[in-house]
Each structure stands twice: as C-alpha cells, then as structure tokens.
PDB file of C-alpha atoms in Angstrom:
ATOM      1  CA  UNK K   1      -2.910 -16.331 -37.479  1.00 43.00           C
ATOM      2  CA  UNK K   2      -0.325 -17.097 -34.748  1.00 43.00           C
ATOM      3  CA  UNK K   3       0.139 -13.363 -34.191  1.00 45.00           C
ATOM      4  CA  UNK K   4      -3.592 -12.737 -33.650  1.00 42.00           C
ATOM      5  CA  UNK K   5      -3.885 -15.765 -31.393  1.00 39.00           C
ATOM      6  CA  UNK K   6      -1.064 -14.304 -29.239  1.00 43.00           C
ATOM      7  CA  UNK K   7      -2.794 -10.987 -29.213  1.00 42.00           C
ATOM      8  CA  UNK K   8      -6.162 -12.478 -28.135  1.00 43.00           C
ATOM      9  CA  UNK K   9      -4.478 -14.412 -25.378  1.00 42.00           C
ATOM     10  CA  UNK K  10      -3.008 -11.319 -24.044  1.00 45.00           C
ATOM     11  CA  UNK K  11      -6.389  -9.484 -24.258  1.00 43.00           C
ATOM     12  CA  UNK K  12      -8.048 -12.627 -22.439  1.00 40.00           C
ATOM     13  CA  UNK K  13      -5.408 -12.436 -19.778  1.00 44.00           C
ATOM     14  CA  UNK K  14      -6.217  -8.935 -19.173  1.00 45.00           C
ATOM     15  CA  UNK K  15      -9.954  -9.638 -18.934  1.00 42.00           C
ATOM     16  CA  UNK K  16      -9.108 -12.284 -16.264  1.00 41.00           C
ATOM     17  CA  UNK K  17      -7.010  -9.820 -14.430  1.00 44.00           C
ATOM     18  CA  UNK K  18      -9.874  -7.346 -14.329  1.00 43.00           C
ATOM     19  CA  UNK K  19     -11.701  -9.852 -11.946  1.00 43.00           C
ATOM     20  CA  UNK K  20      -8.381 -10.938 -10.076  1.00 50.00           C
ATOM     21  CA  UNK K  21      -5.591  -9.167  -8.373  1.00 58.00           C
ATOM     22  CA  UNK K  22      -5.528  -5.537  -9.960  1.00 74.00           C
ATOM     23  CA  UNK K  23      -3.834  -3.731  -7.137  1.00 82.00           C
ATOM     24  CA  UNK K  24      -0.532  -4.548  -5.397  1.00 84.00           C
ATOM     25  CA  UNK K  25      -0.734  -6.985  -2.310  1.00 85.00           C
ATOM     26  CA  UNK K  26       1.322  -5.849   0.754  1.00 90.00           C
ATOM     27  CA  UNK K  27       2.135  -8.123   3.654  1.00 90.00           C
ATOM     28  CA  UNK K  28       3.745  -5.336   5.613  1.00 91.00           C
ATOM     29  CA  UNK K  29       0.933  -2.968   5.330  1.00 88.00           C
ATOM     30  CA  UNK K  30       1.433  -1.729   9.085  1.00 87.00           C
ATOM     31  CA  UNK K  31       4.883  -0.657   8.050  1.00 88.00           C
ATOM     32  CA  UNK K  32       3.465   1.824   5.518  1.00 91.00           C
ATOM     33  CA  UNK K  33      -0.159   2.337   5.758  1.00 94.00           C
ATOM     34  CA  UNK K  34       0.031   5.267   3.205  1.00 96.00           C
ATOM     35  CA  UNK K  35       0.329   2.820   0.309  1.00 94.00           C
ATOM     36  CA  UNK K  36      -3.443   1.841   1.042  1.00 95.00           C
ATOM     37  CA  UNK K  37      -4.799   4.836   2.652  1.00 97.00           C
ATOM     38  CA  UNK K  38      -4.016   8.378   1.665  1.00 97.00           C
ATOM     39  CA  UNK K  39      -5.511   9.744   4.734  1.00 98.00           C
ATOM     40  CA  UNK K  40      -2.215   8.489   6.460  1.00 97.00           C
ATOM     41  CA  UNK K  41       0.011  10.969   4.781  1.00 96.00           C
ATOM     42  CA  UNK K  42       1.601  12.852   7.440  1.00 94.00           C
ATOM     43  CA  UNK K  43      -0.505  11.625  10.132  1.00 92.00           C
ATOM     44  CA  UNK K  44       2.544  10.608  12.449  1.00 89.00           C
ATOM     45  CA  UNK K  45       4.098  14.098  12.126  1.00 87.00           C
ATOM     46  CA  UNK K  46       7.299  12.897  10.590  1.00 88.00           C
ATOM     47  CA  UNK K  47       8.954  13.334   7.123  1.00 93.00           C
ATOM     48  CA  UNK K  48       9.414   9.799   6.011  1.00 94.00           C
ATOM     49  CA  UNK K  49      10.753   7.903   2.814  1.00 97.00           C
ATOM     50  CA  UNK K  50       9.800   4.431   2.024  1.00 96.00           C
ATOM     51  CA  UNK K  51      11.148   1.858  -0.407  1.00 96.00           C
ATOM     52  CA  UNK K  52       9.104  -1.355  -0.930  1.00 95.00           C
ATOM     53  CA  UNK K  53       9.944  -4.267  -3.125  1.00 94.00           C
ATOM     54  CA  UNK K  54       7.789  -7.357  -3.300  1.00 91.00           C
ATOM     55  CA  UNK K  55       8.140 -10.495  -5.417  1.00 88.00           C
ATOM     56  CA  UNK K  56       5.133 -12.666  -5.309  1.00 84.00           C
ATOM     57  CA  UNK K  57       5.254 -16.465  -5.983  1.00 77.00           C
ATOM     58  CA  UNK K  58       9.203 -16.268  -6.422  1.00 75.00           C
ATOM     59  CA  UNK K  59      10.295 -18.623  -9.338  1.00 70.00           C
ATOM     60  CA  UNK K  60       6.782 -18.642 -11.040  1.00 72.00           C
ATOM     61  CA  UNK K  61       6.986 -17.074 -14.651  1.00 70.00           C
ATOM     62  CA  UNK K  62       4.727 -13.976 -14.882  1.00 71.00           C
ATOM     63  CA  UNK K  63       4.177 -13.738 -11.067  1.00 77.00           C
ATOM     64  CA  UNK K  64       3.257 -10.419  -9.666  1.00 83.00           C
ATOM     65  CA  UNK K  65       6.059  -8.020  -8.792  1.00 87.00           C
ATOM     66  CA  UNK K  66       5.680  -4.646  -7.251  1.00 91.00           C
ATOM     67  CA  UNK K  67       8.289  -1.912  -6.570  1.00 94.00           C
ATOM     68  CA  UNK K  68       7.387   1.551  -4.991  1.00 94.00           C
ATOM     69  CA  UNK K  69       9.019   4.508  -3.385  1.00 97.00           C
ATOM     70  CA  UNK K  70       6.693   6.891  -1.294  1.00 97.00           C
ATOM     71  CA  UNK K  71       7.186  10.147   0.519  1.00 97.00           C
ATOM     72  CA  UNK K  72       5.100  11.896   3.266  1.00 96.00           C
ATOM     73  CA  UNK K  73       5.274  14.768   5.474  1.00 94.00           C
ATOM     74  CA  UNK K  74       3.314  17.130   7.747  1.00 92.00           C
ATOM     75  CA  UNK K  75       3.144  20.813   7.351  1.00 88.00           C
ATOM     76  CA  UNK K  76       3.274  22.228  10.828  1.00 69.00           C
ATOM     77  CA  UNK K  77       4.796  24.884  13.150  1.00 61.00           C
ATOM     78  CA  UNK K  78       6.578  24.723  16.344  1.00 54.00           C
ATOM     79  CA  UNK K  79       3.862  26.000  18.658  1.00 46.00           C
ATOM     80  CA  UNK K  80       1.890  23.684  20.996  1.00 44.00           C
ATOM     81  CA  UNK K  81      -0.648  23.802  23.763  1.00 43.00           C
ATOM     82  CA  UNK K  82      -0.260  21.987  27.032  1.00 41.00           C
ATOM     83  CA  UNK K  83      -3.262  20.827  28.967  1.00 47.00           C
ATOM     84  CA  UNK K  84      -3.073  19.443  32.449  1.00 45.00           C
ATOM     85  CA  UNK K  85      -0.984  20.525  35.577  1.00 46.00           C
ATOM     86  CA  UNK K  86       0.490  19.095  38.664  1.00 46.00           C
ATOM     87  CA  UNK K  87       0.549  15.246  38.861  1.00 43.00           C
ATOM     88  CA  UNK K  88      -1.764  14.925  35.748  1.00 46.00           C
ATOM     89  CA  UNK K  89      -0.229  13.743  32.645  1.00 48.00           C
ATOM     90  CA  UNK K  90       0.429  16.431  30.221  1.00 47.00           C
ATOM     91  CA  UNK K  91      -1.193  16.220  26.717  1.00 50.00           C
ATOM     92  CA  UNK K  92       0.105  17.894  23.804  1.00 47.00           C
ATOM     93  CA  UNK K  93      -2.104  19.213  21.188  1.00 52.00           C
ATOM     94  CA  UNK K  94      -1.603  21.363  18.086  1.00 47.00           C
ATOM     95  CA  UNK K  95      -3.170  24.717  17.599  1.00 46.00           C
ATOM     96  CA  UNK K  96      -4.718  25.732  14.300  1.00 43.00           C
ATOM     97  CA  UNK K  97      -1.723  25.043  12.458  1.00 56.00           C
ATOM     98  CA  UNK K  98      -0.027  21.846  11.436  1.00 80.00           C
ATOM     99  CA  UNK K  99      -3.093  20.090  10.145  1.00 90.00           C
ATOM    100  CA  UNK K 100      -2.186  19.452   6.638  1.00 93.00           C
ATOM    101  CA  UNK K 101      -0.155  16.229   5.316  1.00 95.00           C
ATOM    102  CA  UNK K 102       1.299  15.821   1.935  1.00 97.00           C
ATOM    103  CA  UNK K 103       2.463  12.597   0.197  1.00 97.00           C
ATOM    104  CA  UNK K 104       3.451  10.998  -2.982  1.00 97.00           C
ATOM    105  CA  UNK K 105       4.833   7.698  -4.358  1.00 93.00           C
ATOM    106  CA  UNK K 106       5.836   6.361  -7.708  1.00 95.00           C
ATOM    107  CA  UNK K 107       5.418   2.727  -8.493  1.00 93.00           C
ATOM    108  CA  UNK K 108       5.917  -0.030 -11.032  1.00 92.00           C
ATOM    109  CA  UNK K 109       3.966  -3.097 -10.934  1.00 88.00           C
ATOM    110  CA  UNK K 110       3.933  -6.255 -13.253  1.00 84.00           C
ATOM    111  CA  UNK K 111       1.342  -8.874 -13.361  1.00 79.00           C
ATOM    112  CA  UNK K 112       1.928 -11.520 -16.090  1.00 74.00           C
ATOM    113  CA  UNK K 113       1.882  -9.640 -19.340  1.00 76.00           C
ATOM    114  CA  UNK K 114       0.506  -6.593 -17.757  1.00 80.00           C
ATOM    115  CA  UNK K 115       2.694  -3.603 -16.702  1.00 84.00           C
ATOM    116  CA  UNK K 116       1.645  -0.554 -14.839  1.00 87.00           C
ATOM    117  CA  UNK K 117       3.943   2.459 -14.075  1.00 91.00           C
ATOM    118  CA  UNK K 118       2.634   5.402 -12.332  1.00 90.00           C
ATOM    119  CA  UNK K 119       2.434   8.095  -9.505  1.00 94.00           C
ATOM    120  CA  UNK K 120       0.186   9.531  -6.818  1.00 96.00           C
ATOM    121  CA  UNK K 121       0.060  12.898  -5.098  1.00 98.00           C
ATOM    122  CA  UNK K 122      -1.825  13.163  -1.971  1.00 98.00           C
ATOM    123  CA  UNK K 123      -3.409  15.921   0.271  1.00 98.00           C
ATOM    124  CA  UNK K 124      -4.529  15.067   3.907  1.00 98.00           C
ATOM    125  CA  UNK K 125      -6.248  17.007   6.428  1.00 96.00           C
ATOM    126  CA  UNK K 126      -5.801  15.971  10.108  1.00 94.00           C
ATOM    127  CA  UNK K 127      -7.867  17.249  13.082  1.00 92.00           C
ATOM    128  CA  UNK K 128      -8.399  16.327  16.575  1.00 89.00           C
ATOM    129  CA  UNK K 129     -11.212  14.509  18.486  1.00 89.00           C
ATOM    130  CA  UNK K 130     -11.526  13.436  22.091  1.00 79.00           C
ATOM    131  CA  UNK K 131      -8.189  14.556  23.339  1.00 76.00           C
ATOM    132  CA  UNK K 132      -5.280  12.878  21.908  1.00 82.00           C
ATOM    133  CA  UNK K 133      -7.172  11.064  19.071  1.00 92.00           C
ATOM    134  CA  UNK K 134      -6.614  12.269  15.485  1.00 94.00           C
ATOM    135  CA  UNK K 135      -9.132  12.037  12.669  1.00 96.00           C
ATOM    136  CA  UNK K 136      -7.721  12.188   9.118  1.00 97.00           C
ATOM    137  CA  UNK K 137      -9.203  12.493   5.758  1.00 98.00           C
ATOM    138  CA  UNK K 138      -7.032  12.021   2.529  1.00 98.00           C
ATOM    139  CA  UNK K 139      -7.530  12.414  -1.289  1.00 98.00           C
ATOM    140  CA  UNK K 140      -4.975  11.163  -3.975  1.00 98.00           C
ATOM    141  CA  UNK K 141      -4.895  11.894  -7.632  1.00 97.00           C
ATOM    142  CA  UNK K 142      -3.212   9.095  -9.444  1.00 95.00           C
ATOM    143  CA  UNK K 143      -1.980   8.681 -12.834  1.00 93.00           C
ATOM    144  CA  UNK K 144      -0.499   5.537 -14.610  1.00 88.00           C
ATOM    145  CA  UNK K 145       0.594   3.985 -17.829  1.00 88.00           C
ATOM    146  CA  UNK K 146      -0.868   0.665 -18.503  1.00 81.00           C
ATOM    147  CA  UNK K 147       0.285  -1.630 -21.322  1.00 79.00           C
ATOM    148  CA  UNK K 148       0.854  -5.339 -22.268  1.00 76.00           C
ATOM    149  CA  UNK K 149       4.564  -6.335 -22.437  1.00 69.00           C
ATOM    150  CA  UNK K 150       5.025  -7.108 -26.153  1.00 65.00           C
ATOM    151  CA  UNK K 151       8.508  -8.130 -25.284  1.00 63.00           C
ATOM    152  CA  UNK K 152       7.100 -11.252 -23.754  1.00 61.00           C
ATOM    153  CA  UNK K 153       5.452 -12.216 -26.880  1.00 62.00           C
ATOM    154  CA  UNK K 154       7.031 -13.004 -30.188  1.00 60.00           C
ATOM    155  CA  UNK K 155       5.930 -11.830 -33.577  1.00 56.00           C
ATOM    156  CA  UNK K 156       6.846 -13.117 -36.961  1.00 55.00           C
ATOM    157  CA  UNK K 157       6.776  -9.550 -38.497  1.00 54.00           C
ATOM    158  CA  UNK K 158       7.552  -6.777 -35.577  1.00 58.00           C
ATOM    159  CA  UNK K 159       6.637  -4.028 -37.940  1.00 58.00           C
ATOM    160  CA  UNK K 160       3.309  -5.256 -38.462  1.00 54.00           C
ATOM    161  CA  UNK K 161       0.529  -2.238 -38.362  1.00 53.00           C
ATOM    162  CA  UNK K 162      -1.462  -4.292 -35.723  1.00 52.00           C
ATOM    163  CA  UNK K 163       1.403  -3.469 -33.162  1.00 52.00           C
ATOM    164  CA  UNK K 164       1.236   0.329 -33.757  1.00 51.00           C
ATOM    165  CA  UNK K 165      -2.022   0.397 -32.059  1.00 57.00           C
ATOM    166  CA  UNK K 166      -2.299   0.987 -28.143  1.00 56.00           C
ATOM    167  CA  UNK K 167      -1.331  -2.556 -27.650  1.00 59.00           C
ATOM    168  CA  UNK K 168       2.245  -1.485 -28.206  1.00 63.00           C
ATOM    169  CA  UNK K 169       1.868   2.190 -27.030  1.00 71.00           C
ATOM    170  CA  UNK K 170      -0.258   1.297 -23.779  1.00 75.00           C
ATOM    171  CA  UNK K 171      -2.916   3.689 -22.469  1.00 81.00           C
ATOM    172  CA  UNK K 172      -2.618   6.640 -19.870  1.00 85.00           C
ATOM    173  CA  UNK K 173      -5.374   6.364 -17.097  1.00 88.00           C
ATOM    174  CA  UNK K 174      -6.005   9.081 -14.434  1.00 92.00           C
ATOM    175  CA  UNK K 175      -7.862   8.096 -11.239  1.00 94.00           C
ATOM    176  CA  UNK K 176      -8.283   8.894  -7.495  1.00 96.00           C
ATOM    177  CA  UNK K 177      -8.208   7.352  -4.113  1.00 97.00           C
ATOM    178  CA  UNK K 178     -10.063   8.497  -0.987  1.00 98.00           C
ATOM    179  CA  UNK K 179      -9.337   7.592   2.672  1.00 98.00           C
ATOM    180  CA  UNK K 180     -10.441   8.113   6.346  1.00 98.00           C
ATOM    181  CA  UNK K 181      -8.094   7.275   9.262  1.00 98.00           C
ATOM    182  CA  UNK K 182      -8.282   7.428  12.997  1.00 97.00           C
ATOM    183  CA  UNK K 183      -5.074   7.462  15.167  1.00 95.00           C
ATOM    184  CA  UNK K 184      -4.508   7.093  18.804  1.00 92.00           C
ATOM    185  CA  UNK K 185      -1.254   6.214  20.690  1.00 88.00           C
ATOM    186  CA  UNK K 186      -2.849   2.885  21.288  1.00 92.00           C
ATOM    187  CA  UNK K 187      -4.966   2.141  18.377  1.00 94.00           C
ATOM    188  CA  UNK K 188      -5.582   2.994  14.701  1.00 96.00           C
ATOM    189  CA  UNK K 189      -8.120   2.388  12.155  1.00 97.00           C
ATOM    190  CA  UNK K 190      -8.566   3.172   8.504  1.00 98.00           C
ATOM    191  CA  UNK K 191     -11.020   2.831   5.652  1.00 98.00           C
ATOM    192  CA  UNK K 192     -10.121   3.615   1.945  1.00 98.00           C
ATOM    193  CA  UNK K 193     -11.359   3.405  -1.639  1.00 97.00           C
ATOM    194  CA  UNK K 194      -9.075   3.080  -4.552  1.00 95.00           C
ATOM    195  CA  UNK K 195      -9.797   3.215  -8.333  1.00 92.00           C
ATOM    196  CA  UNK K 196     -12.588   5.595  -7.790  1.00 93.00           C
ATOM    197  CA  UNK K 197     -13.273   6.284 -11.413  1.00 90.00           C
ATOM    198  CA  UNK K 198     -13.403   2.501 -12.435  1.00 86.00           C
ATOM    199  CA  UNK K 199     -11.780   3.516 -15.684  1.00 81.00           C
ATOM    200  CA  UNK K 200     -12.208   1.322 -18.938  1.00 76.00           C
ATOM    201  CA  UNK K 201      -9.188   0.173 -20.649  1.00 73.00           C
ATOM    202  CA  UNK K 202      -9.055  -0.486 -24.330  1.00 67.00           C
ATOM    203  CA  UNK K 203      -6.118  -2.436 -25.815  1.00 58.00           C
ATOM    204  CA  UNK K 204      -5.775  -3.973 -29.180  1.00 56.00           C
ATOM    205  CA  UNK K 205      -9.071  -4.858 -30.912  1.00 56.00           C
ATOM    206  CA  UNK K 206     -11.773  -2.140 -30.252  1.00 55.00           C
ATOM    207  CA  UNK K 207     -14.250  -4.927 -29.664  1.00 50.00           C
ATOM    208  CA  UNK K 208     -12.496  -5.455 -26.297  1.00 50.00           C
ATOM    209  CA  UNK K 209     -14.107  -2.476 -24.447  1.00 51.00           C
ATOM    210  CA  UNK K 210     -15.535  -3.738 -21.347  1.00 53.00           C
ATOM    211  CA  UNK K 211     -12.295  -4.277 -19.372  1.00 67.00           C
ATOM    212  CA  UNK K 212     -12.750  -2.017 -16.382  1.00 76.00           C
ATOM    213  CA  UNK K 213     -10.553  -1.163 -13.368  1.00 82.00           C
ATOM    214  CA  UNK K 214     -12.568  -2.096 -10.067  1.00 88.00           C
ATOM    215  CA  UNK K 215     -13.117  -0.117  -7.326  1.00 92.00           C
ATOM    216  CA  UNK K 216     -11.439  -1.617  -4.263  1.00 94.00           C
ATOM    217  CA  UNK K 217     -12.029  -1.192  -0.600  1.00 96.00           C
ATOM    218  CA  UNK K 218      -9.669  -1.413   2.514  1.00 97.00           C
ATOM    219  CA  UNK K 219     -10.465  -1.700   6.115  1.00 97.00           C
ATOM    220  CA  UNK K 220      -7.743  -2.206   8.533  1.00 97.00           C
ATOM    221  CA  UNK K 221      -6.988  -1.642  12.161  1.00 97.00           C
ATOM    222  CA  UNK K 222      -4.569  -2.497  15.059  1.00 96.00           C
ATOM    223  CA  UNK K 223      -4.439  -2.229  18.835  1.00 97.00           C
ATOM    224  CA  UNK K 224      -1.255  -2.148  21.025  1.00 94.00           C
ATOM    225  CA  UNK K 225      -1.148  -3.663  24.488  1.00 94.00           C
ATOM    226  CA  UNK K 226       1.671  -2.857  26.492  1.00 91.00           C
ATOM    227  CA  UNK K 227       3.252  -6.056  28.134  1.00 90.00           C
ATOM    228  CA  UNK K 228       5.643  -4.062  30.140  1.00 89.00           C
ATOM    229  CA  UNK K 229       7.694  -0.704  29.898  1.00 86.00           C
ATOM    230  CA  UNK K 230       9.738  -2.282  26.865  1.00 90.00           C
ATOM    231  CA  UNK K 231       7.629  -4.514  25.090  1.00 93.00           C
ATOM    232  CA  UNK K 232       4.116  -4.470  23.210  1.00 95.00           C
ATOM    233  CA  UNK K 233       1.879  -6.895  21.563  1.00 96.00           C
ATOM    234  CA  UNK K 234      -0.027  -5.589  18.606  1.00 96.00           C
ATOM    235  CA  UNK K 235      -2.892  -7.721  17.071  1.00 97.00           C
ATOM    236  CA  UNK K 236      -4.057  -6.349  13.654  1.00 96.00           C
ATOM    237  CA  UNK K 237      -6.214  -7.102  10.655  1.00 97.00           C
ATOM    238  CA  UNK K 238      -6.873  -5.767   7.184  1.00 96.00           C
ATOM    239  CA  UNK K 239     -10.072  -6.573   5.087  1.00 96.00           C
ATOM    240  CA  UNK K 240      -9.851  -6.178   1.136  1.00 94.00           C
ATOM    241  CA  UNK K 241     -12.528  -6.439  -1.356  1.00 93.00           C
ATOM    242  CA  UNK K 242     -13.734  -5.235  -4.580  1.00 88.00           C
ATOM    243  CA  UNK K 243     -17.035  -5.148  -6.598  1.00 78.00           C
ATOM    244  CA  UNK K 244     -16.167  -8.586  -8.313  1.00 76.00           C
ATOM    245  CA  UNK K 245     -13.182  -9.920  -6.131  1.00 74.00           C
ATOM    246  CA  UNK K 246     -13.920 -12.207  -3.259  1.00 82.00           C
ATOM    247  CA  UNK K 247     -13.209 -10.815   0.264  1.00 91.00           C
ATOM    248  CA  UNK K 248      -9.540 -11.314   1.649  1.00 92.00           C
ATOM    249  CA  UNK K 249      -8.649 -10.940   5.083  1.00 95.00           C
ATOM    250  CA  UNK K 250      -5.471 -10.872   6.956  1.00 96.00           C
ATOM    251  CA  UNK K 251      -5.399 -11.399  10.821  1.00 97.00           C
ATOM    252  CA  UNK K 252      -2.083 -11.217  12.763  1.00 96.00           C
ATOM    253  CA  UNK K 253      -0.169 -10.296  15.724  1.00 97.00           C
ATOM    254  CA  UNK K 254       3.097  -8.471  16.015  1.00 96.00           C
ATOM    255  CA  UNK K 255       5.579  -8.295  19.133  1.00 96.00           C
ATOM    256  CA  UNK K 256       7.883  -5.597  19.422  1.00 94.00           C
ATOM    257  CA  UNK K 257      10.811  -4.731  21.850  1.00 93.00           C
ATOM    258  CA  UNK K 258      11.897  -1.149  22.661  1.00 87.00           C
ATOM    259  CA  UNK K 259      10.472  -0.254  19.286  1.00 84.00           C
ATOM    260  CA  UNK K 260      13.735  -1.451  18.010  1.00 93.00           C
ATOM    261  CA  UNK K 261      12.961  -5.058  16.828  1.00 96.00           C
ATOM    262  CA  UNK K 262       9.871  -6.782  16.151  1.00 96.00           C
ATOM    263  CA  UNK K 263       8.309  -9.904  14.694  1.00 96.00           C
ATOM    264  CA  UNK K 264       4.921 -11.127  13.746  1.00 96.00           C
ATOM    265  CA  UNK K 265       2.771 -13.828  12.426  1.00 96.00           C
ATOM    266  CA  UNK K 266      -0.358 -13.505  10.095  1.00 96.00           C
ATOM    267  CA  UNK K 267      -3.038 -15.668   8.406  1.00 96.00           C
ATOM    268  CA  UNK K 268      -4.446 -14.580   5.123  1.00 94.00           C
ATOM    269  CA  UNK K 269      -7.549 -16.157   3.759  1.00 92.00           C
ATOM    270  CA  UNK K 270      -6.745 -18.637   1.004  1.00 86.00           C
ATOM    271  CA  UNK K 271      -4.494 -20.675   3.166  1.00 88.00           C
ATOM    272  CA  UNK K 272      -1.447 -18.303   3.505  1.00 92.00           C
ATOM    273  CA  UNK K 273       0.958 -17.997   6.626  1.00 94.00           C
ATOM    274  CA  UNK K 274       2.988 -14.655   6.696  1.00 95.00           C
ATOM    275  CA  UNK K 275       5.964 -14.191   8.907  1.00 95.00           C
ATOM    276  CA  UNK K 276       7.736 -10.823   9.252  1.00 96.00           C
ATOM    277  CA  UNK K 277      10.690  -9.344  11.131  1.00 96.00           C
ATOM    278  CA  UNK K 278      12.166  -5.941  11.487  1.00 95.00           C
ATOM    279  CA  UNK K 279      14.626  -3.677  13.176  1.00 96.00           C
ATOM    280  CA  UNK K 280      15.210   0.073  13.757  1.00 95.00           C
ATOM    281  CA  UNK K 281      18.643   1.665  13.810  1.00 93.00           C
ATOM    282  CA  UNK K 282      18.578   5.402  14.560  1.00 90.00           C
ATOM    283  CA  UNK K 283      16.006   6.721  12.097  1.00 91.00           C
ATOM    284  CA  UNK K 284      16.153   3.863   9.798  1.00 94.00           C
ATOM    285  CA  UNK K 285      13.813   0.941   9.679  1.00 96.00           C
ATOM    286  CA  UNK K 286      14.165  -2.438   8.087  1.00 96.00           C
ATOM    287  CA  UNK K 287      11.573  -5.020   7.455  1.00 96.00           C
ATOM    288  CA  UNK K 288      11.087  -8.351   5.763  1.00 96.00           C
ATOM    289  CA  UNK K 289       8.092 -10.612   5.209  1.00 95.00           C
ATOM    290  CA  UNK K 290       7.742 -14.104   3.914  1.00 94.00           C
ATOM    291  CA  UNK K 291       4.497 -15.639   2.558  1.00 91.00           C
ATOM    292  CA  UNK K 292       3.878 -19.305   2.596  1.00 89.00           C
ATOM    293  CA  UNK K 293       0.846 -20.632   0.659  1.00 85.00           C
ATOM    294  CA  UNK K 294      -0.645 -24.087   1.512  1.00 85.00           C
ATOM    295  CA  UNK K 295      -2.255 -24.152  -1.990  1.00 77.00           C
ATOM    296  CA  UNK K 296      -0.923 -26.086  -4.927  1.00 72.00           C
ATOM    297  CA  UNK K 297       0.941 -23.054  -6.338  1.00 69.00           C
ATOM    298  CA  UNK K 298       3.544 -23.506  -3.530  1.00 67.00           C
ATOM    299  CA  UNK K 299       4.831 -26.780  -5.126  1.00 71.00           C
ATOM    300  CA  UNK K 300       5.984 -24.366  -8.060  1.00 72.00           C
ATOM    301  CA  UNK K 301       7.316 -21.348  -6.338  1.00 76.00           C
ATOM    302  CA  UNK K 302       9.666 -20.363  -3.458  1.00 80.00           C
ATOM    303  CA  UNK K 303       6.924 -18.241  -1.646  1.00 83.00           C
ATOM    304  CA  UNK K 304       6.643 -14.433  -1.664  1.00 89.00           C
ATOM    305  CA  UNK K 305       8.999 -12.017  -0.376  1.00 92.00           C
ATOM    306  CA  UNK K 306       8.805  -8.365   0.650  1.00 94.00           C
ATOM    307  CA  UNK K 307      11.500  -6.008   1.612  1.00 96.00           C
ATOM    308  CA  UNK K 308      10.789  -2.457   3.269  1.00 96.00           C
ATOM    309  CA  UNK K 309      13.451   0.044   3.864  1.00 96.00           C
ATOM    310  CA  UNK K 310      12.236   3.479   5.562  1.00 96.00           C
ATOM    311  CA  UNK K 311      13.678   6.587   6.878  1.00 95.00           C
ATOM    312  CA  UNK K 312      11.947   8.813   9.510  1.00 93.00           C
ATOM    313  CA  UNK K 313      13.047  12.446   9.947  1.00 89.00           C
ATOM    314  CA  UNK K 314      12.035  14.114  13.178  1.00 78.00           C
ATOM    315  CA  UNK K 315      12.950  15.088  16.587  1.00 60.00           C
ATOM    316  CA  UNK K 316      12.429  11.552  17.892  1.00 51.00           C
ATOM    317  CA  UNK K 317      11.097   8.823  15.469  1.00 46.00           C
ATOM    318  CA  UNK K 318       9.333   6.736  17.837  1.00 43.00           C
ATOM    319  CA  UNK K 319       5.719   5.796  17.650  1.00 45.00           C
ATOM    320  CA  UNK K 320       3.277   8.527  18.790  1.00 45.00           C
ATOM    321  CA  UNK K 321       6.236  10.802  20.254  1.00 47.00           C
ATOM    322  CA  UNK K 322       5.478  13.152  17.429  1.00 44.00           C
ATOM    323  CA  UNK K 323       2.952  14.988  19.588  1.00 47.00           C
ATOM    324  CA  UNK K 324       5.951  16.663  21.447  1.00 41.00           C
ATOM    325  CA  UNK K 325       6.755  18.402  18.163  1.00 38.00           C
ATOM    326  CA  UNK K 326       3.946  20.688  18.288  1.00 38.00           C
TER     327      UNK K 326
END
C-alpha cells in the first residue's frame, strides 16, 4: 500500500509539473540566446562553446537543477563585398555563401523527482535585410529521456514487477523547436516556440495518460546605447508563456565597459531580483547570476545561482565585429 501511494504521489507531482516549470529557466539568457532560440545558431559568425550550470533555490530539496553544454558555428567563406567609398563608412556584407548556421547541445535537467536528459541539433538560415540587419530562421530536432527518479523513493520490495514498467525505464520523447531572430549591431529581437509536438508522457499506471508537455513561447529583445567610446548600456526583456502557465517577464539593464567587464540588474515577475556580473579574457567569457526572491520560499533557500563559461573562436571575438570575417 505504501509503495502504491509513493508511485501515485510521483505521478501527481508529474501532473503538477505539467502545468508549472517544464523547461529550464535561465537568468543570463543574453549570454547564450541559442538555448532559447534555435535561429541564433551561428548568427554572430563565430564558433562558440558554452557551458551553463544553474542551481535554483539552493538548499531546497528537489529544487530545479540544470546543466547544459552547447556548440554553434557558421558555415561561411572568406569572400566579402564592401559598399561605400571615400568618407562614407564601409559596410561589410556577405555574398551568397555563409548563410548556414549549425548548433547543438546536450543537457540534464532535474526538477523534484523528475529527470530529463537529452540533446538538440539545429539548422539555421541567415539572410540580410536593410543593409546591416540580419534575419534568421532556425529549426531544432530534440530528443530526451524522461523518467521519475526511483532512487529518491524507497520501496519495500525493489524487485516488484510494478517497477519494471516505464516508471523505472522512463520514456524517450522526440520534439522540435522553431525560432526567428533579428540582429543588428545595436539591437536584437527573437521569437521562438519550444516543444512544438506537445507530446504525451505515460509513466506508471496507464490511467495517467493526459500528462502532456506544453508548448512554450519566448519573446526577447535588447538595445545597446553607447555612453562613450568605451562603455554601453543595454536594456533588455524576455517574455515567457505556455498554454497553461502564467506569463513571466524579465526586465533588466546591463552596463559593459570595453566589452571586457559587465554587470546588470533585472526584475522578474513574482518578486525576483537578479544581479549578474561577467568578464572577458581573450576569447573566454565568464558570467555569474544570483536570483533573490522576495517570496516565502527565500526563507528556506540560499537563492538561485547560475554560472556560464564560454569560448568564442574567430578573428576577433567582439560584438558584431564578425562582419569583417566575410
């Protein structure tokens, strides 16, 4: 009886999660927008590697944890066309080649008793509109293994046949993501949809068959204002929503100095304040974010922490200088 109650409790938790946080939540989304929009793959013209680790509600048992490693690149040639002459500023634009971006990432996500491990492969197409503004489209195929962590549940008889169902083995779920992205040396905006298929998950008792993955929508943007020749201020926002989840909005501002050091402050609906700092050393980037919630859960946690380490390979890993590579 106790065993069945625990199994049912796990299934109920899964049902609750189906209407709550299903996808990882990132505070440094500007650091690696590819994680939330496949159209970003290769958009900056560099080959980059990105490692992200996030501990949400540190100290709270069963709190969400996310680890991911991503890669993205641009397939392009050295040829370029130059427009403008004399005192007019030169504009570098690609020819017919160099419009394809590729990306991929592997991830592991845990939320309570629920574990998800998987991967994503991305194809992106980049074209030019209105001079030096780039329009991109991206499509990702995703696949992940979804299961309830039985190691967190104690059973009187570990060899019980009930455990040899897909409750123990988990389920393999294919899905897809789609995104659109606009990039300019001053601004960027993106819209994406994740979990397009809205797959159903069946774990344990067959009567629990209406546990679906929800389609998630992201809209984000940022605009850079030059304060002087060495510093910039960049306000940004991200809007997240699913078909059953209440909308969530982050609004923030970031200050950067010579693109080597930066710091920012954001507000997230739900009374969450986010601070982030970062630095660049050669072609390596380091970022850290701390989320502080003013809700009751903060009394039982040490906040949320997120670390990002990235490497960009290219002729000059500075924002929007990738135009010179064509």
